[in-house]
C-alpha cells in the first residue's frame, strides 16, 4: 500500500474502539450513518483476541475462550496503549492474559503460533491485529477496501495514547483522519438526524461502559460543541453490575448444591459465571425476567435459575444510585444546576438498563429530556452512538487533505472566546418601566456569533426603549410557608427532615439582569407590533445590533465597541 | 419598556457599557457547523461574506 493515500480514493469509516467492545459504521450515500455487523452478525464486537493452535479468534468467538483458554486470550487492552506499566490498572485482565512490562511499553505473553512457545506481543501489536480485523469486516461489507477512519477516544486520552493508537492503526493499513471525543460523537449522532433541530442547550453525555464510566457536560451552541466539564470513574462500571449477578447466582448455586463449592473460587467456573451473568444482564434490559443456565458450572454440576428485573433492580440499587451520583457530580463540576441541563444522552452498553435511566430521571427536573431506550421512543441505540458520530464525521472530512484537517483542528482554530454572560434584551413585563430579561445569546457561546430573536412590544405601541443587557442564570428557590411543626416530628432523624424539605422546595431557573450594554429607541411602533432584534458579537467582543419592527422599514442600528484592554486575543 | 421622555441618543442608539471579558475555551472540532466555523476563521471571513459564497 502506498504511504500517502490520495484523498479521492479514500474509503473512510467510523470506528469506536472500546476496552470491552468495538464497532464500525459507515455513512450511506443518503448521509445516514449505519453500523456494520461483522461476519458473526455482531454490531458490538468484543475487543478480544484469542489464539488456539496458532489460529486467531476475535470478537464473540474469542470471548468464549475466556473459559478454556484464558491464558492465550487478550482483552480490555485499549486503555493500556501508550501507557507506562506502572500507571495502568490490570484488574480487568484478571481472568485473561495478564499485561506485563516490556521495555517502555506493555505486552502480553501468549502462545499465538502453533508452536509450543510463548511470544511477547506488545499492546500496540494487539491493537493493530484488532483494528485489521475491524477493517476487513468493514471492507467485506462495503465491497471496497477501507483505508481511513475517524476513531473515537475518551476525553482523557493523552497525546501519547493518541500517537500510539495512530501508529497501531497505520500498521493495520488505516489512516486516522481524526480522533474525536466519545461524548461529542454521541451528540453528533443525535444532531445529524434529519428531524433534529439545532438549539442552544446544555447536554450531558453519560457513557456507561464495562470497565469505566465517563460523563461530559457539553454546551451545544448552533451546532458547535464545547466541553464544559468531564468526570471519569473506573469504579462505577458495568462490571459491578455483572458482579452483582455473579454473586447472586453463586449464592443460589451453593444453596442448591451444598457440596458444590463456590463457583467464584475456581477460575473456569468463575469465567462461565461471568459470561452468563453478562448475558442475563442484557436480557434483563429487554425482558422482565431472564434465565441463567450454565452446563457444568462447578464440580460437574449443571445450574439453571431465573431472575426477574425487580429482584435485579433491588440487588443492584446501590450501583444505580452511584450512577446518579456520578452524573450529578459532573453537573456540579461544570458549576451548573440540574435545571441547566436540557438533555441527557445515555451512551454505552449499560445505558440499556432501564433502572439506570430511571435513577437519573429522579435526580433531574422534568424539564430535562433523558435520551435512553426506556425513557424515549426516539432514542438511538446507546451502544451505537459514538460509532455513528464517528461515521458522520468521517463522511464530512474524507475528501479533505490531511493537512487541511490538521490545520482546522489546530488550537489556533479551536481555542475561541466564549461569552461569559448571556446577552439579551429586556422585554415587557407587568410594569412598563421595568422589563423581563429575554436571552438572545446564551452564556458559553463561542464567538463570533450572530443571533436574532423576535420580541413583543408594549400593547399600546408608540415609542419603545429597548435595553440590551447582560444576564446571568440564577436558581430561584421558593420555600412554601413552613408548616408549624409538632414536637413529635422534631424527634425524627435529621435525614428524614432534610429529604422532606427538599421535596417542598420549588426550584426554578430565572435570570438576573446584569449591566445594561446599550439602549435603543424605536419610535412610532404600531399597536401590538413585534420587534426583531439581531445581535452579532465578534471575537473581539464588538457588538453589532439591529432593532427593527417586524414588517417595518429602517430600524435602529448600533455598534458597541469591545473592551479597550483586550487581554485574551483571538487565539 | 416605554421610552421615557427626554431620552436621546445618536441615531436613536446609545452605547453604555462594554461586554464582560470572554473566557477562552476549546471548541470540539467535530460536525458540519464546526467545519463552517473553521472555514470562516481560516479565511478570515465574516458571517455575511460566508453566506454569499
Coordinates of C-alpha atoms in Angstrom, one line a residue:
Chain A
X1 CA 0.0 0.0 0.0
X2 CA 1.3 3.4 -0.8
X3 CA 2.3 5.7 2.0
X4 CA 0.0 8.6 1.3
X5 CA -3.5 7.8 0.3
X6 CA -5.0 10.1 -2.3
X7 CA -8.0 11.8 -0.7
X8 CA -10.1 10.9 -3.8
X9 CA -9.5 7.2 -3.2
X10 CA -10.2 7.2 0.4
X11 CA -12.8 4.9 1.9
X12 CA -13.4 6.1 5.4
X13 CA -15.4 4.5 8.2
X14 CA -16.1 5.4 11.8
X15 CA -14.5 3.2 14.4
X16 CA -15.4 3.1 18.1
X17 CA -12.7 1.3 19.9
X18 CA -13.5 0.4 23.4
X19 CA -12.0 -1.7 26.2
X20 CA -14.9 -4.1 26.1
X21 CA -16.5 -3.6 22.7
X22 CA -15.6 -2.0 19.4
X23 CA -17.9 -1.2 16.5
X24 CA -17.7 0.0 12.9
X25 CA -20.0 2.2 10.9
X26 CA -20.2 4.0 7.6
X27 CA -22.3 6.7 6.1
X28 CA -24.6 5.9 3.2
X29 CA -24.9 8.0 0.1
X30 CA -28.1 9.5 1.6
X31 CA -26.0 10.7 4.5
X32 CA -27.3 8.2 7.1
X33 CA -24.9 6.5 9.4
X34 CA -25.2 2.7 9.5
X35 CA -23.5 0.4 11.9
X36 CA -21.8 -2.6 10.2
X37 CA -22.2 -6.1 11.6
X38 CA -19.1 -8.4 11.3
X39 CA -19.1 -11.9 9.9
X40 CA -20.6 -13.3 13.0
X41 CA -23.5 -10.8 12.8
X42 CA -22.3 -8.7 15.8
X43 CA -22.6 -4.9 15.8
X44 CA -21.0 -4.7 19.2
X45 CA -17.8 -6.6 18.6
X46 CA -16.0 -7.7 21.8
X47 CA -12.5 -6.2 21.8
X48 CA -10.9 -9.6 22.5
X49 CA -8.3 -11.7 20.7
X50 CA -7.6 -15.3 21.4
X51 CA -5.2 -17.9 19.9
X52 CA -6.0 -21.6 19.6
X53 CA -3.2 -23.7 18.0
X54 CA -2.0 -20.7 16.1
X55 CA -5.4 -19.7 14.8
X56 CA -6.5 -16.2 15.7
X57 CA -10.0 -15.7 17.0
X58 CA -11.7 -12.4 17.6
X59 CA -14.9 -10.9 18.9
X60 CA -17.5 -13.3 20.3
X61 CA -15.6 -16.4 19.4
X62 CA -12.6 -15.1 21.3
X63 CA -14.8 -14.1 24.3
X64 CA -15.9 -17.8 24.6
X65 CA -12.2 -18.7 25.1
X66 CA -12.2 -17.0 28.5
X67 CA -13.3 -20.4 29.8
X68 CA -11.0 -22.9 28.1
X69 CA -8.1 -20.8 27.0
X70 CA -7.9 -17.8 29.3
X71 CA -4.1 -17.6 29.2
X72 CA -3.9 -17.0 25.5
X73 CA -6.8 -14.6 25.3
X74 CA -6.2 -10.8 25.4
X75 CA -8.9 -8.5 26.5
X76 CA -9.5 -5.0 27.9
X77 CA -6.3 -3.6 26.4
X78 CA -7.4 -0.2 24.9
X79 CA -6.5 1.8 28.0
X80 CA -3.0 0.3 28.1
X81 CA -2.0 1.8 24.7
X82 CA 0.7 4.5 25.1
X83 CA 0.8 4.0 28.8
X84 CA 3.6 3.1 31.2
X85 CA 3.3 -0.2 33.0
X86 CA 3.1 1.4 36.5
X87 CA 0.3 3.7 35.6
X88 CA -2.2 1.0 34.4
X89 CA -4.8 -0.9 36.4
X90 CA -4.6 -4.5 35.3
X91 CA -7.7 -5.6 37.3
X92 CA -10.0 -6.2 34.3
X93 CA -7.4 -8.6 32.8
X94 CA -7.5 -10.8 35.9
X95 CA -9.4 -13.5 34.0
X96 CA -7.4 -13.4 30.8
X97 CA -3.8 -12.9 29.7
X98 CA -2.1 -10.6 32.2
X99 CA -0.3 -7.5 31.0
X100 CA 3.5 -7.4 31.6
X101 CA 6.1 -4.8 31.4
X102 CA 8.1 -4.9 28.1
X103 CA 10.8 -2.3 27.7
X104 CA 9.0 1.0 27.9
X105 CA 5.7 -0.4 26.9
X106 CA 3.2 -3.1 27.9
X107 CA 2.9 -6.5 26.4
X108 CA 1.1 -9.9 26.8
X109 CA 2.8 -13.3 26.9
X110 CA 0.7 -15.6 24.8
X111 CA 1.0 -18.6 22.5
X112 CA -0.1 -17.1 19.3
X113 CA 1.5 -19.7 16.9
X114 CA 1.1 -23.4 16.5
X115 CA 4.4 -23.9 18.3
X116 CA 4.7 -24.6 21.9
X117 CA 6.3 -21.3 22.8
X118 CA 5.1 -18.1 24.4
X119 CA 5.6 -14.9 22.4
X120 CA 5.7 -11.4 23.8
X121 CA 3.2 -9.4 21.9
X122 CA 3.1 -5.6 22.6
X123 CA -0.2 -3.9 23.2
X124 CA 0.2 -1.9 20.0
X125 CA 0.6 -5.1 18.0
X126 CA -2.5 -6.5 19.6
X127 CA -4.3 -3.2 18.7
X128 CA -3.1 -3.5 15.1
X129 CA -4.4 -7.0 14.8
X130 CA -7.7 -6.0 16.3
X131 CA -8.1 -2.9 14.0
X132 CA -7.1 -5.0 11.0
X133 CA -9.9 -7.4 11.7
X134 CA -12.4 -4.5 12.1
X135 CA -11.1 -3.0 8.8
X136 CA -11.5 -6.3 7.0
X137 CA -15.1 -6.8 8.3
X138 CA -16.0 -3.3 7.0
X139 CA -14.2 -3.8 3.7
X140 CA -16.1 -7.1 3.1
X141 CA -19.4 -5.5 3.9
X142 CA -18.8 -2.4 1.7
X143 CA -17.1 -4.3 -1.1
X144 CA -14.4 -1.7 -1.1
X145 CA -11.0 -1.6 0.6
X146 CA -11.3 0.6 3.7
X147 CA -8.2 2.7 4.2
X148 CA -9.1 5.5 6.5
X149 CA -11.1 6.1 9.7
X150 CA -12.3 8.5 12.3
X151 CA -11.7 6.9 15.7
X152 CA -13.4 7.8 18.9
X153 CA -11.4 8.2 22.1
X154 CA -12.3 9.1 25.7
X155 CA -11.8 12.8 26.6
X156 CA -8.9 12.0 29.0
X157 CA -6.9 10.1 26.3
X158 CA -3.4 11.7 26.4
X159 CA -1.5 12.7 23.3
X160 CA 0.8 9.8 23.9
X161 CA -2.1 7.4 23.8
X162 CA -3.4 9.0 20.6
X163 CA 0.0 8.8 19.0
X164 CA 0.2 5.1 19.9
X165 CA -3.2 4.4 18.6
X166 CA -2.5 6.3 15.4
X167 CA 0.7 4.2 14.9
X168 CA -1.1 0.9 15.6
X169 CA -3.8 2.0 13.1
X170 CA -1.3 2.8 10.4
X171 CA 0.3 -0.6 10.9
X172 CA -3.2 -2.0 10.2
X173 CA -3.4 0.0 7.0
X174 CA -5.8 2.6 8.4
X175 CA -5.1 6.3 8.1
X176 CA -6.6 8.0 11.1
X177 CA -8.2 11.2 9.7
X178 CA -9.1 12.5 13.1
X179 CA -9.6 11.4 16.7
X180 CA -12.9 12.7 18.1
X181 CA -14.1 12.6 21.7
X182 CA -16.6 9.9 22.5
X183 CA -19.2 12.1 24.1
X184 CA -19.1 14.6 21.3
X185 CA -19.6 11.8 18.8
X186 CA -22.7 10.8 20.7
X187 CA -24.1 14.4 20.4
X188 CA -23.3 14.5 16.7
X189 CA -25.1 11.2 16.2
X190 CA -28.3 12.8 17.6
X191 CA -27.8 16.2 15.9
X192 CA -27.2 14.6 12.5
X193 CA -30.6 13.1 12.3
X194 CA -32.8 14.8 9.8
X195 CA -35.6 15.5 12.3
X196 CA -33.1 17.1 14.8
X197 CA -33.5 20.8 15.4
X198 CA -30.5 22.9 16.3
X199 CA -30.9 24.7 19.6
X200 CA -28.7 26.3 22.2
X201 CA -28.6 23.8 25.0
X202 CA -26.5 22.2 27.6
X203 CA -26.2 18.5 27.0
X204 CA -24.9 15.9 29.5
X205 CA -23.5 12.7 28.0
X206 CA -23.2 9.7 30.3
X207 CA -21.1 7.0 28.7
X208 CA -21.6 3.9 30.8
X209 CA -19.2 1.2 29.8
X210 CA -17.9 -2.1 31.0
X211 CA -14.6 -1.1 32.7
X212 CA -15.3 2.6 33.1
X213 CA -17.9 5.3 33.0
X214 CA -17.3 8.8 31.5
X215 CA -19.6 11.8 31.9
X216 CA -19.2 15.0 30.0
X217 CA -21.2 18.3 30.1
X218 CA -21.3 19.9 26.7
X219 CA -22.6 23.3 25.6
X220 CA -24.2 23.0 22.2
X221 CA -24.5 26.4 20.5
X222 CA -25.7 26.5 17.0
X223 CA -24.3 23.0 16.4
X224 CA -20.8 23.9 17.8
X225 CA -19.9 21.9 20.9
X226 CA -17.8 23.0 23.9
X227 CA -16.9 20.6 26.7
X228 CA -17.5 22.3 30.0
X229 CA -16.6 19.5 32.4
X230 CA -15.7 15.8 32.4
X231 CA -15.7 13.1 35.0
X232 CA -14.2 9.7 34.7
X233 CA -14.9 6.8 37.0
X234 CA -13.4 3.3 36.9
X235 CA -15.4 2.1 39.9
X236 CA -18.9 2.8 38.8
X237 CA -19.0 0.4 35.8
X238 CA -20.9 -2.3 34.1
X239 CA -18.5 -4.8 35.6
X240 CA -20.0 -4.0 39.0
X241 CA -23.5 -4.9 37.7
X242 CA -22.1 -8.2 36.4
X243 CA -20.6 -8.8 39.8
X244 CA -24.0 -8.3 41.4
X245 CA -25.5 -11.1 39.3
X246 CA -22.4 -13.3 39.7
X247 CA -22.7 -13.1 43.5
X248 CA -26.4 -13.7 43.4
X249 CA -26.2 -16.8 41.2
X250 CA -23.1 -18.1 43.0
X251 CA -25.0 -18.0 46.3
X252 CA -28.1 -19.6 44.7
X253 CA -25.8 -22.4 43.4
X254 CA -24.3 -23.0 46.8
X255 CA -27.7 -23.2 48.4
X256 CA -28.9 -25.7 45.9
X257 CA -25.7 -27.8 45.8
X258 CA -24.5 -27.9 49.4
X259 CA -21.3 -29.7 48.5
X260 CA -20.7 -27.9 45.2
X261 CA -18.3 -25.3 46.5
X262 CA -18.2 -21.7 45.5
X263 CA -18.0 -21.3 41.7
X264 CA -16.3 -18.0 42.1
X265 CA -13.3 -19.7 43.6
X266 CA -12.4 -21.7 40.5
X267 CA -11.1 -19.8 37.5
X268 CA -13.0 -21.7 34.9
X269 CA -16.3 -21.7 36.9
X270 CA -15.9 -18.1 37.5
X271 CA -15.4 -17.3 33.8
X272 CA -18.5 -19.3 33.0
X273 CA -20.4 -17.4 35.7
X274 CA -19.2 -14.1 34.4
X275 CA -20.1 -14.7 30.8
X276 CA -23.6 -15.9 31.7
X277 CA -24.2 -13.1 34.1
X278 CA -23.4 -10.5 31.5
X279 CA -25.9 -12.3 29.2
X280 CA -28.5 -12.3 31.9
X281 CA -27.9 -8.5 32.5
X282 CA -28.5 -7.8 28.8
X283 CA -31.6 -10.0 28.8
X284 CA -33.0 -8.0 31.8
X285 CA -32.6 -4.8 29.8
X286 CA -35.1 -6.1 27.3
X287 CA -37.4 -8.5 29.2
X288 CA -38.7 -8.5 32.7
X289 CA -37.2 -11.9 33.6
X290 CA -34.2 -13.9 32.4
X291 CA -32.8 -17.4 32.6
X292 CA -29.4 -18.2 33.9
X293 CA -28.1 -21.6 32.7
X294 CA -24.6 -23.0 32.7
X295 CA -23.7 -26.6 32.0
X296 CA -21.2 -28.0 34.4
X297 CA -20.8 -24.7 36.3
X298 CA -18.6 -26.3 39.1
X299 CA -17.8 -29.8 40.1
X300 CA -19.5 -31.1 37.0
X301 CA -22.9 -29.9 38.2
X302 CA -25.3 -28.0 35.9
X303 CA -27.1 -25.0 37.2
X304 CA -30.2 -23.2 36.0
X305 CA -32.1 -20.4 37.6
X306 CA -34.3 -17.5 36.7
X307 CA -34.3 -13.9 37.9
X308 CA -36.8 -11.1 37.4
X309 CA -36.0 -7.5 36.8
X310 CA -37.4 -6.3 40.1
X311 CA -35.1 -8.6 42.0
X312 CA -32.1 -7.4 40.0
X313 CA -33.0 -3.7 40.4
X314 CA -33.1 -4.3 44.2
X315 CA -29.8 -6.2 44.2
X316 CA -28.0 -3.5 42.2
X317 CA -29.8 -0.5 43.7
X318 CA -26.5 0.7 45.3
X319 CA -24.8 0.8 41.9
X320 CA -27.7 2.6 40.2
X321 CA -27.5 5.3 42.9
X322 CA -23.8 5.5 42.2
X323 CA -24.5 6.3 38.5
X324 CA -26.9 9.1 39.6
X325 CA -24.3 10.5 41.9
X326 CA -21.6 10.4 39.2
X327 CA -23.8 12.3 36.8
X328 CA -24.8 14.9 39.3
X329 CA -21.2 15.3 40.3
X330 CA -20.4 16.2 36.7
X331 CA -23.1 18.9 36.7
X332 CA -21.5 20.3 39.9
X333 CA -18.1 20.3 38.3
X334 CA -19.4 22.3 35.4
X335 CA -20.7 24.8 38.1
X336 CA -24.2 24.2 36.8
X337 CA -27.5 23.1 38.3
X338 CA -29.6 20.1 37.2
X339 CA -32.1 22.7 35.9
X340 CA -29.5 24.0 33.4
X341 CA -29.2 20.6 31.7
X342 CA -31.7 20.4 28.9
X343 CA -30.8 16.9 27.7
X344 CA -29.1 13.8 29.0
X345 CA -27.7 11.4 26.4
X346 CA -27.1 8.0 27.7
X347 CA -24.4 6.2 25.8
X348 CA -22.5 2.9 26.3
X349 CA -23.8 -0.6 26.7
X350 CA -25.0 -0.2 30.3
X351 CA -27.4 2.6 29.3
X352 CA -29.7 -0.1 28.1
X353 CA -30.5 -0.9 31.7
X354 CA -33.9 0.7 32.4
X355 CA -33.2 1.3 36.1
X356 CA -30.1 3.5 35.2
X357 CA -32.3 5.8 33.2
X358 CA -35.0 6.0 35.9
X359 CA -32.3 6.7 38.6
X360 CA -31.2 9.7 36.5
X361 CA -34.8 10.6 35.9
X362 CA -35.4 11.1 39.6
X363 CA -32.2 13.1 40.0
X364 CA -33.2 15.7 37.4
X365 CA -36.1 18.0 36.9
X366 CA -38.9 17.2 34.4
X367 CA -37.6 19.8 32.0
X368 CA -34.5 17.6 31.3
X369 CA -35.0 15.2 28.5
X370 CA -33.4 11.8 29.0
X371 CA -32.5 10.0 25.8
X372 CA -32.3 6.3 26.6
X373 CA -34.3 3.4 25.1
X374 CA -36.5 3.1 28.2
X375 CA -37.4 6.8 28.5
X376 CA -37.6 8.0 24.9
X377 CA -39.0 6.3 21.9
X378 CA -36.9 8.4 19.6
X379 CA -33.6 7.5 21.3
X380 CA -30.8 5.9 19.3
X381 CA -29.2 2.6 20.5
X382 CA -26.8 3.8 23.2
X383 CA -24.2 1.2 22.1
X384 CA -24.1 2.7 18.6
X385 CA -23.9 6.4 19.4
X386 CA -20.2 7.1 19.3
X387 CA -19.6 4.9 16.2
X388 CA -22.4 6.7 14.4
X389 CA -20.9 10.0 15.3
X390 CA -17.5 8.9 14.0
X391 CA -19.0 7.7 10.7
X392 CA -20.7 11.0 10.2
X393 CA -17.5 12.9 10.9
X394 CA -15.6 10.6 8.6
X395 CA -18.0 11.3 5.8
X396 CA -17.7 15.1 6.4
X397 CA -13.9 15.1 6.2
X398 CA -12.9 12.2 4.0
X399 CA -12.4 14.3 0.9
X400 CA -10.2 16.8 2.7
X401 CA -6.4 16.7 2.5
X402 CA -4.8 15.6 5.8
X403 CA -3.0 18.9 6.0
X404 CA -6.4 20.7 5.9
X405 CA -7.8 18.5 8.7
X406 CA -4.7 19.1 10.8
X407 CA -4.9 22.9 10.3
X408 CA -8.6 23.0 11.1
X409 CA -8.2 21.1 14.3
X410 CA -5.3 23.2 15.4
X411 CA -5.8 25.2 18.7
X412 CA -5.4 28.4 16.6
X413 CA -8.8 27.4 15.3
X414 CA -10.4 25.6 18.2
X415 CA -9.5 28.0 21.0
X416 CA -12.2 30.5 20.9
X417 CA -13.5 33.2 23.2
X418 CA -16.8 32.2 24.8
X419 CA -19.3 34.7 26.2
X420 CA -19.1 34.7 30.0
X421 CA -22.7 36.0 30.4
X422 CA -25.8 35.7 28.4
X423 CA -26.7 38.7 26.2
X424 CA -30.3 39.7 25.7
X425 CA -32.9 42.4 25.8
X426 CA -35.5 43.4 28.4
X427 CA -38.9 42.5 27.4
X428 CA -42.2 43.9 28.6
X429 CA -43.5 42.8 31.9
X430 CA -46.3 43.8 34.1
X431 CA -44.7 47.1 34.8
X432 CA -44.0 49.5 32.0
X433 CA -40.8 50.9 33.4
X434 CA -39.0 47.6 34.1
X435 CA -38.7 44.6 31.9
X436 CA -38.1 40.8 31.9
X437 CA -34.8 39.6 30.6
X438 CA -35.0 37.6 27.4
X439 CA -31.8 35.9 26.5
X440 CA -30.8 36.1 22.8
X441 CA -27.3 34.7 23.0
X442 CA -26.6 32.3 25.9
X443 CA -23.5 32.2 28.1
X444 CA -20.7 29.9 26.9
X445 CA -21.5 30.7 23.3
X446 CA -18.3 30.7 21.2
X447 CA -17.6 33.9 19.3
X448 CA -18.1 35.2 16.7
X449 CA -21.9 34.7 16.9
X450 CA -24.9 36.1 15.1
X451 CA -28.4 35.6 16.6
X452 CA -31.8 37.1 16.1
X453 CA -35.0 37.0 18.0
X454 CA -38.4 38.5 17.9
X455 CA -39.8 40.1 20.9
X456 CA -43.1 41.7 21.8
X457 CA -43.6 45.4 22.5
X458 CA -46.0 47.2 24.8
X459 CA -49.5 46.6 23.7
X460 CA -50.4 50.2 23.0
X461 CA -47.4 50.7 20.7
X462 CA -45.8 54.1 20.5
X463 CA -42.2 54.9 21.3
X464 CA -40.3 51.9 22.7
X465 CA -37.0 51.8 24.5
X466 CA -35.0 48.6 24.0
X467 CA -32.3 47.8 26.5
X468 CA -29.5 45.4 25.6
X469 CA -28.3 43.7 28.8
X470 CA -26.1 41.0 30.2
X471 CA -27.8 38.4 32.2
X472 CA -26.8 35.6 34.5
X473 CA -28.7 32.4 35.1
X474 CA -29.9 32.1 38.6
X475 CA -31.7 29.4 40.5
X476 CA -34.7 30.7 42.4
X477 CA -35.6 28.6 45.4
X478 CA -39.0 29.3 46.8
X479 CA -39.9 27.6 50.0
X480 CA -43.5 27.4 50.9
X481 CA -44.6 28.7 54.3
X482 CA -43.1 26.5 56.9
X483 CA -45.7 24.4 58.5
X484 CA -45.9 24.6 62.2
X485 CA -44.1 21.6 63.3
X486 CA -45.4 19.4 66.1
X487 CA -42.9 18.4 68.7
X488 CA -43.2 14.7 67.7
X489 CA -41.9 15.5 64.2
X490 CA -38.8 17.1 65.6
X491 CA -37.8 13.9 67.2
X492 CA -37.5 12.4 63.7
X493 CA -34.0 11.7 62.5
X494 CA -32.2 14.5 60.7
X495 CA -32.1 12.6 57.4
X496 CA -35.9 12.5 57.2
X497 CA -36.2 16.2 57.8
X498 CA -33.8 17.0 55.1
X499 CA -35.4 14.9 52.4
X500 CA -38.8 16.3 53.3
X501 CA -37.7 19.8 53.0
X502 CA -36.1 19.2 49.7
X503 CA -39.3 17.9 48.2
X504 CA -41.1 21.0 49.3
X505 CA -38.6 23.4 47.7
X506 CA -39.7 24.8 44.4
X507 CA -36.7 25.4 42.2
X508 CA -36.9 27.4 39.0
X509 CA -34.4 29.0 36.7
X510 CA -34.6 32.7 36.4
X511 CA -32.4 35.5 35.1
X512 CA -30.6 38.1 37.0
X513 CA -30.1 41.2 34.9
X514 CA -26.5 42.3 34.8
X515 CA -25.1 45.5 33.3
X516 CA -27.0 47.4 30.6
X517 CA -24.9 47.5 27.5
X518 CA -26.9 49.8 25.3
X519 CA -30.2 51.4 24.8
X520 CA -32.1 52.0 21.5
X521 CA -35.3 53.9 20.8
X522 CA -37.8 52.7 18.3
X523 CA -40.3 55.4 17.6
X524 CA -43.9 55.1 16.4
X525 CA -44.2 51.4 16.8
X526 CA -47.6 50.1 15.8
X527 CA -50.0 48.7 18.3
X528 CA -49.1 45.1 19.1
X529 CA -46.2 45.1 16.8
X530 CA -43.2 42.8 17.3
X531 CA -39.6 43.8 17.2
X532 CA -36.8 41.9 15.5
X533 CA -33.5 42.1 17.3
X534 CA -30.4 40.9 15.6
X535 CA -27.1 40.8 17.5
X536 CA -23.7 40.0 16.1
X537 CA -20.8 39.7 18.5
X538 CA -17.2 39.5 17.1
X539 CA -14.3 37.6 18.6
X540 CA -13.0 40.9 20.0
X541 CA -16.3 41.5 21.7
X542 CA -17.6 44.2 19.4
X543 CA -21.4 44.1 19.4
X544 CA -23.4 45.0 16.3
X545 CA -27.1 45.2 16.8
X546 CA -30.1 46.0 14.7
X547 CA -33.6 46.6 16.1
X548 CA -36.4 46.6 13.6
X549 CA -40.1 46.4 13.8
X550 CA -41.3 43.3 12.1
X551 CA -42.7 44.3 8.7
X552 CA -41.4 47.8 9.2
X553 CA -38.6 49.7 7.4
X554 CA -35.4 51.2 8.7
X555 CA -34.9 50.4 12.3
X556 CA -32.1 51.3 14.6
X557 CA -28.5 50.1 14.1
X558 CA -25.8 50.4 16.7
X559 CA -22.2 49.4 17.2
X560 CA -20.8 48.8 20.6
X561 CA -17.0 48.5 20.7
X562 CA -15.4 45.8 22.7
X563 CA -13.5 46.4 25.9
X564 CA -10.4 48.5 25.4
X565 CA -8.0 46.2 27.1
X566 CA -8.4 43.0 25.1
X567 CA -6.2 40.7 27.1
X568 CA -7.4 37.4 25.6
X569 CA -6.9 37.8 21.9
X570 CA -8.5 35.8 19.3
X571 CA -6.1 32.9 19.6
Chain B
X1 CA -40.3 49.3 28.2
X2 CA -41.7 52.5 27.1
X3 CA -39.4 55.3 26.0
X4 CA -39.0 57.8 28.8
X5 CA -39.4 61.4 27.9
X6 CA -36.3 63.3 27.2
X7 CA -34.3 60.3 26.2
X8 CA -31.9 61.0 23.4
X9 CA -29.2 59.1 21.6
X10 CA -27.2 59.5 18.5
X11 CA -29.3 58.0 15.7
X12 CA -31.6 56.7 18.4
X13 CA -28.8 54.5 19.8
X14 CA -26.8 54.9 23.0
X15 CA -23.9 52.6 23.9
X16 CA -23.4 52.4 27.6
X17 CA -21.1 49.5 28.6
X18 CA -18.8 47.1 27.1
X19 CA -19.4 43.4 27.2
X20 CA -17.7 41.5 30.0
X21 CA -14.5 39.7 29.1
X22 CA -14.9 36.4 27.4
X23 CA -13.4 33.1 28.6
X24 CA -11.2 31.2 26.2
X25 CA -12.4 27.6 25.7
X26 CA -11.6 24.9 23.3
X27 CA -14.4 24.1 20.9
X28 CA -14.7 20.5 19.6
X29 CA -13.5 20.1 16.0
X30 CA -16.5 18.0 15.1
X31 CA -19.6 18.4 13.0
X32 CA -20.7 20.4 10.0
X33 CA -21.1 23.7 11.9
X34 CA -17.6 23.5 13.3
X35 CA -16.2 22.9 9.8
X36 CA -18.1 26.1 8.7
X37 CA -16.6 27.9 11.6
X38 CA -13.1 26.7 10.8
X39 CA -13.5 27.8 7.2
X40 CA -14.5 31.3 8.2
X41 CA -11.7 31.6 10.7
X42 CA -9.0 30.3 8.3
X43 CA -10.1 32.6 5.5
X44 CA -11.0 35.4 7.9
X45 CA -14.5 35.8 6.6
X46 CA -17.5 37.2 8.4
X47 CA -20.9 35.6 8.5
X48 CA -22.4 37.6 5.7
X49 CA -19.3 37.1 3.5
X50 CA -19.7 33.4 4.1
X51 CA -23.4 33.5 3.3
X52 CA -22.7 35.0 -0.1
X53 CA -20.4 32.2 -1.2

